[in-house]
Coordinates of C-alpha atoms and ligand atoms in Angstrom, one line a residue:
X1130 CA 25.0 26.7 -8.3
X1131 CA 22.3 24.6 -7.1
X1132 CA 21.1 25.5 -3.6
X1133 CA 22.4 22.5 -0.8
X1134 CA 21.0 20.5 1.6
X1135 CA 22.2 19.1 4.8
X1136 CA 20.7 15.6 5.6
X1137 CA 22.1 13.9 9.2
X1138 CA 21.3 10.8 10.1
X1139 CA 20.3 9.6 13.8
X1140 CA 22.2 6.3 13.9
X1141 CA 22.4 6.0 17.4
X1142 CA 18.1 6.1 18.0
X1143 CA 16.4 3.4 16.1
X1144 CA 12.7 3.7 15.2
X1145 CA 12.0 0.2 14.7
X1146 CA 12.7 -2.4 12.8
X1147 CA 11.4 -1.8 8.9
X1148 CA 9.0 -4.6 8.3
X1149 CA 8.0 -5.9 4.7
X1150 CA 4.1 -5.2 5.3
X1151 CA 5.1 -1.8 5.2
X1152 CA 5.5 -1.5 1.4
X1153 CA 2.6 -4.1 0.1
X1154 CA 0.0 -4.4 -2.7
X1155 CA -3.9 -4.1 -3.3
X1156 CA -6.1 -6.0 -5.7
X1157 CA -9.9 -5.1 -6.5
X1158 CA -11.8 -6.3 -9.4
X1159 CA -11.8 -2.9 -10.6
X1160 CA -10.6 -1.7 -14.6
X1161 CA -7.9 -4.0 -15.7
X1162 CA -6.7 -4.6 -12.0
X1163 CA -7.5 -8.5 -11.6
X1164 CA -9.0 -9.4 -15.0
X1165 CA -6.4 -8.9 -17.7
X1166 CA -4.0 -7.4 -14.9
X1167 CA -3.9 -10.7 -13.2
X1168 CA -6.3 -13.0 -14.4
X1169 CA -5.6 -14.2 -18.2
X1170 CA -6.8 -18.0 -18.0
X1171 CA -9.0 -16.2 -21.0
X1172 CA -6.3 -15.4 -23.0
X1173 CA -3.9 -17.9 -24.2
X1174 CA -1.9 -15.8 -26.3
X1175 CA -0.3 -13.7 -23.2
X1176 CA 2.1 -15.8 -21.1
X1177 CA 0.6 -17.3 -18.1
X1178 CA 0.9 -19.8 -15.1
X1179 CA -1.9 -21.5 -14.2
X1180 CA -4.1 -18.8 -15.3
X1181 CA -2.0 -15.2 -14.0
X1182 CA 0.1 -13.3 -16.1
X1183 CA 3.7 -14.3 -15.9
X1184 CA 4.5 -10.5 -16.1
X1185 CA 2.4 -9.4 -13.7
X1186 CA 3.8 -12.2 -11.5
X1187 CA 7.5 -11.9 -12.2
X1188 CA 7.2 -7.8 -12.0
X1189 CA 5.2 -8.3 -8.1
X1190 CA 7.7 -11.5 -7.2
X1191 CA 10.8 -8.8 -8.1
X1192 CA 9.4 -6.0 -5.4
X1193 CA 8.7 -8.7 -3.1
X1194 CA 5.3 -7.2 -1.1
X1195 CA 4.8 -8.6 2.0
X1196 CA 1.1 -8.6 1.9
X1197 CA -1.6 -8.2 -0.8
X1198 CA -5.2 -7.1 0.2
X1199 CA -8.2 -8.2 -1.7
X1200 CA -11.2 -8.1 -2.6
X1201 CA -11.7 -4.7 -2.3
X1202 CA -12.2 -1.8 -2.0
X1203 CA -16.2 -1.1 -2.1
X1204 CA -16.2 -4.2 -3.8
X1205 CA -15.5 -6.5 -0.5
X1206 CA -18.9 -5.1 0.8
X1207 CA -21.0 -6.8 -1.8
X1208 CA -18.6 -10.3 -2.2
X1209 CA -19.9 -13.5 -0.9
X1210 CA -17.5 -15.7 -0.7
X1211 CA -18.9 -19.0 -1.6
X1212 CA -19.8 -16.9 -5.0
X1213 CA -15.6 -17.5 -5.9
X1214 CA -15.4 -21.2 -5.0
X1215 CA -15.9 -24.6 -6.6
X1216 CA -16.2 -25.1 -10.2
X1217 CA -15.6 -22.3 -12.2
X1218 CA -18.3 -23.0 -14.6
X1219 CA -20.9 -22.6 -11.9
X1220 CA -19.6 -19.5 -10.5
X1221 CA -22.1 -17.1 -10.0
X1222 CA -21.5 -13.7 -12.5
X1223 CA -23.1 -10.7 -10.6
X1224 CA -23.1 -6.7 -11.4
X1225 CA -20.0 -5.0 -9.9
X1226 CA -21.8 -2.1 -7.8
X1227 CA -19.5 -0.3 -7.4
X1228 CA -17.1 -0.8 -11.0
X1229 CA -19.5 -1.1 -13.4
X1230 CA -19.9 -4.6 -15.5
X1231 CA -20.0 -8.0 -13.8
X1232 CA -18.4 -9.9 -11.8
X1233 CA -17.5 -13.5 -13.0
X1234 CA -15.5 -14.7 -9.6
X1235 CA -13.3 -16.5 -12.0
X1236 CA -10.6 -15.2 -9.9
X1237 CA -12.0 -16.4 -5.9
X1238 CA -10.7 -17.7 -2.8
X1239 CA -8.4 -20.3 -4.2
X1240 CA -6.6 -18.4 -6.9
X1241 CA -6.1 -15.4 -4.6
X1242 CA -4.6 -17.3 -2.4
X1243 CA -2.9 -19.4 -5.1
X1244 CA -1.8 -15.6 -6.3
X1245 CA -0.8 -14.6 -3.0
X1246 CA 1.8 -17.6 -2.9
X1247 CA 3.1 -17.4 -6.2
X1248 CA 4.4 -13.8 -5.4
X1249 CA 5.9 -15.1 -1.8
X1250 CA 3.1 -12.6 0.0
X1251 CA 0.9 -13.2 2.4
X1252 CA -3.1 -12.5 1.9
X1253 CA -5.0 -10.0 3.7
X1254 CA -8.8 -10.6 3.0
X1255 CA -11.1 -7.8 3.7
X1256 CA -14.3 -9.3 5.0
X1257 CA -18.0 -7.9 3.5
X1258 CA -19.6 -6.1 6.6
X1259 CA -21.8 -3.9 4.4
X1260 CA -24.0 -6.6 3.0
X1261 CA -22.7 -9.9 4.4
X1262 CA -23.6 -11.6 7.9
X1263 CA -21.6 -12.1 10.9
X1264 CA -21.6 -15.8 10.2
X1265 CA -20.3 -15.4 6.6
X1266 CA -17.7 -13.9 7.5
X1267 CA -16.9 -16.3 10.2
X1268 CA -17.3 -19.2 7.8
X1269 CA -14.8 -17.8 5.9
X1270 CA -12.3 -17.4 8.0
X1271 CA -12.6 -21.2 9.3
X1272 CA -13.0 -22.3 5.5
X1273 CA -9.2 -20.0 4.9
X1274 CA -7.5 -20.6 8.5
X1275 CA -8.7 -23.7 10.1
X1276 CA -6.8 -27.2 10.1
X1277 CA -9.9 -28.9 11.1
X1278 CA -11.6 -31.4 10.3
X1279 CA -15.0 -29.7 10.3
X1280 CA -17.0 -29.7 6.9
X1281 CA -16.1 -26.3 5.8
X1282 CA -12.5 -27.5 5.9
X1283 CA -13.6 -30.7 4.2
X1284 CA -15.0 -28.7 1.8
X1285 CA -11.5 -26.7 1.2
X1286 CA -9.6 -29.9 0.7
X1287 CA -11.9 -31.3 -1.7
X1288 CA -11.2 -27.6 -3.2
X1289 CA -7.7 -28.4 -3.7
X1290 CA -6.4 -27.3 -0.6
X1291 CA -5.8 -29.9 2.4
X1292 CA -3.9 -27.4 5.0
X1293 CA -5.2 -23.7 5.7
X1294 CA -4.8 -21.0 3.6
X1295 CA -3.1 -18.6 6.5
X1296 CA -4.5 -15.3 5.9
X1297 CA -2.7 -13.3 8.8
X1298 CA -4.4 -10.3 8.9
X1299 CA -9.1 -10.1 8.3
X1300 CA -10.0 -6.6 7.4
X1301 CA -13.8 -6.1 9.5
X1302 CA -15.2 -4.4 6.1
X1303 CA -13.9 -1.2 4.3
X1304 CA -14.7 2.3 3.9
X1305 CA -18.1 1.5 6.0
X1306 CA -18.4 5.1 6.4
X1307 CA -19.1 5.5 2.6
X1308 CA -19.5 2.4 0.0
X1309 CA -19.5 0.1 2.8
X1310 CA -23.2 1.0 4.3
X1311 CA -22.7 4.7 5.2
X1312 CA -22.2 4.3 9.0
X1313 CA -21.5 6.4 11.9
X1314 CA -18.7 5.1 14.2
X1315 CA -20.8 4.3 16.7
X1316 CA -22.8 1.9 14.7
X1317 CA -19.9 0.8 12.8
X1318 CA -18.5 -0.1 16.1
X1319 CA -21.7 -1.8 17.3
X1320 CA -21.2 -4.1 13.9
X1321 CA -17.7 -4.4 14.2
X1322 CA -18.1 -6.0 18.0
X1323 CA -20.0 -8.6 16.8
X1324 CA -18.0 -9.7 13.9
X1325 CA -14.6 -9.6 15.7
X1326 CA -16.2 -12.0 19.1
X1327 CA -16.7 -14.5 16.6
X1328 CA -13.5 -13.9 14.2
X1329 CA -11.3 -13.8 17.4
X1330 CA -13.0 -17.6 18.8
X1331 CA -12.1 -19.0 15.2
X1332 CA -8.5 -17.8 14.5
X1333 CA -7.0 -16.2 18.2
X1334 CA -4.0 -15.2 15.8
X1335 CA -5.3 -13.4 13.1
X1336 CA -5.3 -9.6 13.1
X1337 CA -8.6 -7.7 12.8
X1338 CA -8.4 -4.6 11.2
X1339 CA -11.5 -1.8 11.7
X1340 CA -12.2 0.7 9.2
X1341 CA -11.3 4.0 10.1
X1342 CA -11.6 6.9 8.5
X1343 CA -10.9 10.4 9.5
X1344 CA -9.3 11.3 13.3
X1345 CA -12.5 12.5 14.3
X1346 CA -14.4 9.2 13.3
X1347 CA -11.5 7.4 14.9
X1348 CA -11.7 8.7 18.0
X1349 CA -15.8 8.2 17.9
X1350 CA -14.8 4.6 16.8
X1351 CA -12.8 3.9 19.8
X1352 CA -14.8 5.8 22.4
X1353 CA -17.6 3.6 21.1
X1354 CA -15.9 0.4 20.8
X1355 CA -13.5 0.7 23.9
X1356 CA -14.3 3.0 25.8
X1357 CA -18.0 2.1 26.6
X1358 CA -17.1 -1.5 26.7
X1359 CA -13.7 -2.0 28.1
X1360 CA -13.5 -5.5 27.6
X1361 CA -13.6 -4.7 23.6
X1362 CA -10.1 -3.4 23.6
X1363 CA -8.7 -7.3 22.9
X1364 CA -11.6 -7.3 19.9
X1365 CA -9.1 -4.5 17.8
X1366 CA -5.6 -4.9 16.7
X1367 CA -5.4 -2.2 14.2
X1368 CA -7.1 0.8 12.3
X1369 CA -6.9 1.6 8.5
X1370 CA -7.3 4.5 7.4
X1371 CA -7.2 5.8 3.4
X1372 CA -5.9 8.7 2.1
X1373 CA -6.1 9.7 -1.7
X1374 CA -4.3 13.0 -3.8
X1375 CA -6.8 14.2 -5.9
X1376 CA -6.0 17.6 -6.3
X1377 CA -3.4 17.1 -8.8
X1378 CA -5.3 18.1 -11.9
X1379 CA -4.7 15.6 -15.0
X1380 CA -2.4 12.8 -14.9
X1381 CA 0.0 13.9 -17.9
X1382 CA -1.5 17.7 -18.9
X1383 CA -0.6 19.3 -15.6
X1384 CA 0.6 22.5 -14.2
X1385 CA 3.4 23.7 -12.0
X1386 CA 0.5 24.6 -9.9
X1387 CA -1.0 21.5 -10.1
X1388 CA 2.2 19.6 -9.4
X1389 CA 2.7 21.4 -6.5
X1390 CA -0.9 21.0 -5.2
X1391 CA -0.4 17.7 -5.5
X1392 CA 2.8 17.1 -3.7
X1393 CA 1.8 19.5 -0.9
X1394 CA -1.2 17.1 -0.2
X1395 CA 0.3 14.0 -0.2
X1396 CA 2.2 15.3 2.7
X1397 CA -0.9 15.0 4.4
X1398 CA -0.4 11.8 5.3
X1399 CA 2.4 12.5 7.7
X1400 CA -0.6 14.7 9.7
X1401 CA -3.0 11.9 9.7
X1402 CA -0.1 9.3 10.8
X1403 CA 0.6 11.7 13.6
X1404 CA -3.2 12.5 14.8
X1405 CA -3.8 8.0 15.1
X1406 CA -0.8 7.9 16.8
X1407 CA -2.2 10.1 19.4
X1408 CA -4.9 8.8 19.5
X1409 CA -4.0 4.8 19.6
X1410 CA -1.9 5.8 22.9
X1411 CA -4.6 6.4 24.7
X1412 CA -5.2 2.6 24.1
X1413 CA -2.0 1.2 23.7
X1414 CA -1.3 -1.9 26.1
X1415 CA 2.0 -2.5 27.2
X1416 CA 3.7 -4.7 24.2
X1417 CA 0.3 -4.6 22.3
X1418 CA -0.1 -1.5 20.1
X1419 CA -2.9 -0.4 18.0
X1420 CA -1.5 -0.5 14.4
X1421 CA -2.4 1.8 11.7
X1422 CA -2.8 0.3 8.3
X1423 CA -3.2 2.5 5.0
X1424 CA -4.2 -0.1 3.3
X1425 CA -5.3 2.5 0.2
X1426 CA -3.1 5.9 -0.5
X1427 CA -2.4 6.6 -4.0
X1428 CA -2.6 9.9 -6.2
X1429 CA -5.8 9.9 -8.0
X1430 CA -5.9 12.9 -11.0
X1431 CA -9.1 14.1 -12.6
X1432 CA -9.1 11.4 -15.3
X1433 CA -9.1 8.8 -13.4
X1434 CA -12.8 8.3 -13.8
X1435 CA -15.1 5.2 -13.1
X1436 CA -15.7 4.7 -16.9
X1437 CA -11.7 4.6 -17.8
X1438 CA -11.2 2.0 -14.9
X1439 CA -9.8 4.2 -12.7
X1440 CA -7.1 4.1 -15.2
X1441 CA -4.4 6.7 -15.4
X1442 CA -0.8 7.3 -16.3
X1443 CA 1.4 7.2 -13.8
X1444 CA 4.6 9.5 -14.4
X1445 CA 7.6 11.0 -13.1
X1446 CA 5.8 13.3 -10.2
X1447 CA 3.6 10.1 -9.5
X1448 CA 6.7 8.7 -8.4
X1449 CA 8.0 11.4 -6.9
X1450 CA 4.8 11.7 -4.2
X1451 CA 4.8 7.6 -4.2
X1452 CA 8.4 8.0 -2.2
X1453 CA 7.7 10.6 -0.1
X1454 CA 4.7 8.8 1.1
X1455 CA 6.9 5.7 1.4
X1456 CA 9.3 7.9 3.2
X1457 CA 6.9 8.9 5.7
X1458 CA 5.8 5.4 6.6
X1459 CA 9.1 4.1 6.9
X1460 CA 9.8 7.4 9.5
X1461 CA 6.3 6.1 11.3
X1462 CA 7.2 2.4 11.4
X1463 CA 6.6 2.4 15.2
X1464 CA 3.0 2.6 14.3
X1465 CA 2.4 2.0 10.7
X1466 CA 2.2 -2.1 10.5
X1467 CA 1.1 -2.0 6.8
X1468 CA 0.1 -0.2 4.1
X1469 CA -1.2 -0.7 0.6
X1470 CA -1.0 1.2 -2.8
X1471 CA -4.2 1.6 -4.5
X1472 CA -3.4 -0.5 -6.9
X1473 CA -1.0 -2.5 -8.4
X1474 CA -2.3 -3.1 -11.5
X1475 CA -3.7 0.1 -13.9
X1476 CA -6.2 1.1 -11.3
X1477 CA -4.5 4.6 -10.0
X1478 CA -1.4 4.4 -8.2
X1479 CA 0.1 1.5 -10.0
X1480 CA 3.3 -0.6 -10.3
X1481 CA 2.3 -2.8 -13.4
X1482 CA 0.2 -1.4 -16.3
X1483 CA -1.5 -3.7 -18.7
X1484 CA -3.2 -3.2 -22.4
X1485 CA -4.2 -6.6 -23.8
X1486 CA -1.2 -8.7 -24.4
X1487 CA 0.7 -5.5 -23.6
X1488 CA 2.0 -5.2 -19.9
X1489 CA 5.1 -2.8 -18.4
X1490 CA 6.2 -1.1 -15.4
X1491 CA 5.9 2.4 -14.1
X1492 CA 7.7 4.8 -12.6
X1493 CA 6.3 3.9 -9.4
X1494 CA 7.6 0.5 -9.7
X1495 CA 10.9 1.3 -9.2
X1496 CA 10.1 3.3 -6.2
X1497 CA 8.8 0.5 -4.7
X1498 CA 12.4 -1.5 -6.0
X1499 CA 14.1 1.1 -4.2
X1500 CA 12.1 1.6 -1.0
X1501 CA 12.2 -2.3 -0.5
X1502 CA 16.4 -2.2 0.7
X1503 CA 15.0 -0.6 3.9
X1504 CA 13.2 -4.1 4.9
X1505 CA 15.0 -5.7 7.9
X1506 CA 17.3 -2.7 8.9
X1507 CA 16.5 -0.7 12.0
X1508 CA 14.9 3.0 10.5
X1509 CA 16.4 6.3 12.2
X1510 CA 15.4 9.6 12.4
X1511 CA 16.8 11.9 10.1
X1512 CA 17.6 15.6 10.4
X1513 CA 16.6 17.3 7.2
X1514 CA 18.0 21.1 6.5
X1515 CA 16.6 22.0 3.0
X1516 CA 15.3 24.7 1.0
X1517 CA 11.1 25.0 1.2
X1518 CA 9.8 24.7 -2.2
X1519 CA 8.0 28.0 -3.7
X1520 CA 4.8 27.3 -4.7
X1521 CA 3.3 27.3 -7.8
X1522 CA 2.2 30.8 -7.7
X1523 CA 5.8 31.6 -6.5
X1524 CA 4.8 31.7 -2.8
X1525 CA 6.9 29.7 -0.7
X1526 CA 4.5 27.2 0.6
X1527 CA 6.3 26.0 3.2
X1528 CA 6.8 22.7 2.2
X1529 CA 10.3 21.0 2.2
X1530 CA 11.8 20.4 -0.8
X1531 CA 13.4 16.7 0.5
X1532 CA 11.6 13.7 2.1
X1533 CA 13.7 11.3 3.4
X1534 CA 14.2 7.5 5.1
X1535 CA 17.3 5.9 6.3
X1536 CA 18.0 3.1 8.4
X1537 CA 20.8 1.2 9.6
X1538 CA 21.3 -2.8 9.8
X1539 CA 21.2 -3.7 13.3
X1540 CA 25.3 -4.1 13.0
X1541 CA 25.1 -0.4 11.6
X1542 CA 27.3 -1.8 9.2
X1543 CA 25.5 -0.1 6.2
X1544 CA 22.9 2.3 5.6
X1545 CA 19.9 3.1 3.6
X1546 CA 19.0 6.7 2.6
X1547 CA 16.0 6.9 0.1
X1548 CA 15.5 11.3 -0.7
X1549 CA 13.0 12.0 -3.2
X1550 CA 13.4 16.1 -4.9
X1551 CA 10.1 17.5 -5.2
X1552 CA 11.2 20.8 -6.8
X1553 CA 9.6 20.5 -10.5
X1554 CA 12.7 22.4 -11.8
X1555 CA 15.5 22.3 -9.4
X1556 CA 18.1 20.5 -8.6
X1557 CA 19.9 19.9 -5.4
X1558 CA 23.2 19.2 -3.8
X1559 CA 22.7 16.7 -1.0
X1560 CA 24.7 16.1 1.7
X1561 CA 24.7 12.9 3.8
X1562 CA 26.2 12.3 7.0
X1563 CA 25.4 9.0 9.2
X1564 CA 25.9 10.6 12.9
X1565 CA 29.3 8.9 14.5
X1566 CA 29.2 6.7 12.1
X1567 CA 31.3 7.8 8.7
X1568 CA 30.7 6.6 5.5
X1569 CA 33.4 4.6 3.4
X1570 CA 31.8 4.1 0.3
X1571 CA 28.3 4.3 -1.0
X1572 CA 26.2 3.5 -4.4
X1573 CA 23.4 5.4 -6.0
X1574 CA 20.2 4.4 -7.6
X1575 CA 18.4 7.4 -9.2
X1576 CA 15.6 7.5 -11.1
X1577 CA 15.0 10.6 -12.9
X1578 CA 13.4 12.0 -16.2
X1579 CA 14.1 15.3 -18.2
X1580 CA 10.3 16.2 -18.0
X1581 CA 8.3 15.7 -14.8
X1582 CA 5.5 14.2 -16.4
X1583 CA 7.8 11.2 -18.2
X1584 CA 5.7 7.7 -18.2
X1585 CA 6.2 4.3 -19.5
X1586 CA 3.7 3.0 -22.4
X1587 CA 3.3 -0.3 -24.2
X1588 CA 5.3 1.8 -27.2
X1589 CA 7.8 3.1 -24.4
X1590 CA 8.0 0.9 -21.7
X1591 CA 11.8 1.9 -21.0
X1592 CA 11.5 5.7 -20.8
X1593 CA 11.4 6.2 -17.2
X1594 CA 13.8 3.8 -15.7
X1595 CA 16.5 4.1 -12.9
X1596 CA 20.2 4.2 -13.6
X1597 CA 23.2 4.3 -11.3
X1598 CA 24.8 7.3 -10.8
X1599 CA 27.8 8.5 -8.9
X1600 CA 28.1 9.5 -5.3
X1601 CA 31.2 11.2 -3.6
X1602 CA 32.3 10.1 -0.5
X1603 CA 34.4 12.3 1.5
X1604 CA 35.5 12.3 4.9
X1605 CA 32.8 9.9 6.0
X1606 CA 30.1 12.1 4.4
X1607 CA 28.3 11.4 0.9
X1608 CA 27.7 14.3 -1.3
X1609 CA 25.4 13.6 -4.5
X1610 CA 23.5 15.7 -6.7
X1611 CA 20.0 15.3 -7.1
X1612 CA 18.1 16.9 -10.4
X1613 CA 14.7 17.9 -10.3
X1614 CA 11.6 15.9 -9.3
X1615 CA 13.9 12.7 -9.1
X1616 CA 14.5 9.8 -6.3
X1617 CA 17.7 8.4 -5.1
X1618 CA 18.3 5.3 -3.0
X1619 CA 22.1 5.5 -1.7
X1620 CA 23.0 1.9 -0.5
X1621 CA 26.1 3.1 2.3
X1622 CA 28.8 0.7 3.7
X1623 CA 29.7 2.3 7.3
X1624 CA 32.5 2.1 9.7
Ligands
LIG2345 O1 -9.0 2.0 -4.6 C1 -10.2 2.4 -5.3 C2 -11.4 2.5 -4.5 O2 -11.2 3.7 -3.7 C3 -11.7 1.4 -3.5 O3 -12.6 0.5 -4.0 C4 -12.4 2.2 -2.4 O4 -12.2 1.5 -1.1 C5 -11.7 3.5 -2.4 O5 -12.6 4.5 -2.2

């Protein structure tokens, strides 16, 4: 008999309303993530428009992210922009510093934004702080949000583009702790001051993102940036923070211990969530939050190396840790405003994979198809009773076997309940109750493969796919099985 779980849902005490950014993208000329993920205008035999892969297009348009960030990644801290404008002939090609090769900038300004359209996202540009100047950066935002007239926006309409671009949110460099100049907080928050006075006089709307890092550098950060200098608070809107699994082993060849390792690190995240939400209240206005963003969280196994692109296969137990991090940000969508997978194309945690003409999704994607039902309804708490799951050593490590989201339309007409199994080898009999409000009928989505470490290939693009599967409703409760390292999403009409 396979042991049970108890799952209650909180309809009556609404976290706040699920908003699209929650579940977006990120894009880094990195591997095969923009050239040949994205950019094909060099390769007329694979289906394009206007110069972007059809697939890759029709794949992002079909998960709907709210916002895609770009450049980078390390590599924002060495992009000039005027490098990625004009005629593409004359485009600059410059080392990637960070990647390895060069860097054409066939794919700039325009045809990110141009990309960003096609998919129905908006564009979250991450600004170079590590090696740009406060004015390029400034530029560029006038050049992207501006009407005008002023020459920069003279110079974007005689680029193709007579109205703004509209990038909503300006990301004030990334990882500046690290790739992006190896700063302390304090004198990343002497740089950041300077950059966001002048961002915030040219767009009063867009939202400035800091770097962050870990809660100890984010408390630094805002004791030098707020606290000494009180009048900086309206200079921040919200801190990103990264978080990445890399004690997972190798991405198909892994062990039980492994998988567990793995799993047991990605619930990290909830932790780190928890500690900026602490903090940011210390600085919260009234009706004007400090946002987290993780605008990079991804699994990140040992052959996922530089040289290979960052490139690795993404299977079964990727998925797996992709919806219980996706389940944790929906719980924390009080404070979480957006976050980003590292990366949607090949690089890491990936929804599309390409090779050459070749291009398919991965587990992962349907995660994200899933996860996506929760945008617009209200999320709610959710009381979990389950089994911990024994580690791989047959400890118990004390980590629950179920992570879970639900939420509610604002009617509470229906429900959402996404519950991802880690247990490599068990399964589990769920049950799912929507407090005072009972259940009269419900469908399943489950995706779930024999063998944990399952993946899609160009040879076997369909192996890991979701299917429908059954769910019992009784007496206002659902009652579905769940096998081993799988992930439901029960769509639930209420009464
Ligand atoms: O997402 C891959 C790389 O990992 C990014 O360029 C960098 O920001 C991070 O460390």
């Amino acid at each position: 008999m396979p042991q049970e779980a108890r799952i209650t849902i909180e309809a009556s005490r609404p976290i706040a309303r699920v908003q699209p950014a929650l579940y977006s993208q990120f894009i880094e000329p990195l591997g095969k993530c923009v050239y040949e993920g994205i950019w094909v205008a060099d390769r007329p035999e694979i289906p394009q428009e206007n110069g972007m892969r059809t697939f890759a297009l029709d794949a992002l348009r079909r998960i709907g992210p709210a916002a895609v960030r770009w450049p980078g990644g390390c590599f924002a801290d060495q992009h000039h922009w005027r490098d990625g404008i004009g005629d593409p002939g004359e485009r600059p090609v410059r080392l990637n510093l960070w990647w390895g090769g060069t860097e054409p900038h066939a794919f700039g300004t325009h045809e990110y934004f141009e990309f960003c359209e096609r998919i129905g996202a908006f564009p979250y540009v991450c600004g170079n702080v590590g090696s740009g100047s406060v004015a390029e950066m400034r530029d560029w935002l006038e050049y992207c949000n501006v009407e005008g007239p002023t020459t920069l926006t003279d110079e974007r309409r005689e680029n193709g583009h007579p109205g703004p671009l509209g990038a909503r949110f300006w990301g004030v460099g990334n990882e500046n702790y690290g790739c992006g100049g190896h700063m302390s907080p304090s004198d990343y928050a002497a740089e950041y001051r300077k950059f966001a006075t002048q961002l915030r006089r040219v767009d009063p709307d867009v939202k400035l993102v800091a770097a962050g890092y870990t809660p100890e550098y984010n408390l630094k950060l805002l004791e030098s940036l707020i606290t000494e200098r009180e009048q900086s608070r309206d200079l921040i809107d919200h801190v990103a923070i990264h978080r990445f699994f890399r004690t997972g082993g190798h991405d198909v060849e892994f062990s039980e211990e492994d998988y567990y390792s793995c799993v047991a690190e990605s619930l990290l995240l909830d932790d780190d969530i928890a500690k900026a939400d602490g903090l940011f209240k210390n600085y919260d206005g009234s009706g004007d939050r400090i946002g987290l963003v993780i605008d990079e969280w991804a699994t990140w196994h040992s052959n996922a190396i530089r040289d290979a692109g960052l490139f690795q296969r993404n299977t079964m137990r990727d998925a797996v840790i992709a919806a219980g991090c996706l389940n944790t940000f929906t719980n924390w969508s009080d404070r979480v405003v957006l976050t980003s997978t590292a990366q949607a194309i090949n690089v890491l945690l990936h929804v599309i994979a390409v090779d050459g003409r070749f291009a398919w999704l991965t587990p992962n994607f349907y995660v994200f198809e899933m996860i996506r039902n929760h945008v617009g309804n209200d999320a709610l708490p959710a009381d979990v009773e389950c089994p911990d799951l024994a580690g791989g050593d047959g400890s118990s490590g004390g980590l629950p076997q179920l992570s879970v989201s639900a939420s509610a339309d604002p009617e509470r007409r229906s429900g959402v309940v996404c519950v991802a199994n880690s247990h490599i080898s068990e399964p589990i009999d769920c049950r799912v109750t929507f407090a005072g409000l009972p259940a009269r009928s419900a469908a399943a989505s489950l995706l779930s493969t024999s063998a944990p470490n399952a993946f899609n290939e160009a040879s076997g693009p369909d192996r890991v796919t979701p299917a429908s599967t059954s769910v019992d409703v009784d007496d206002g409760e659902l009652r579905a099985e769940l096998p081993p390292h799988s992930v439901a999403l029960f769509d639930v009409e209420l009464n």
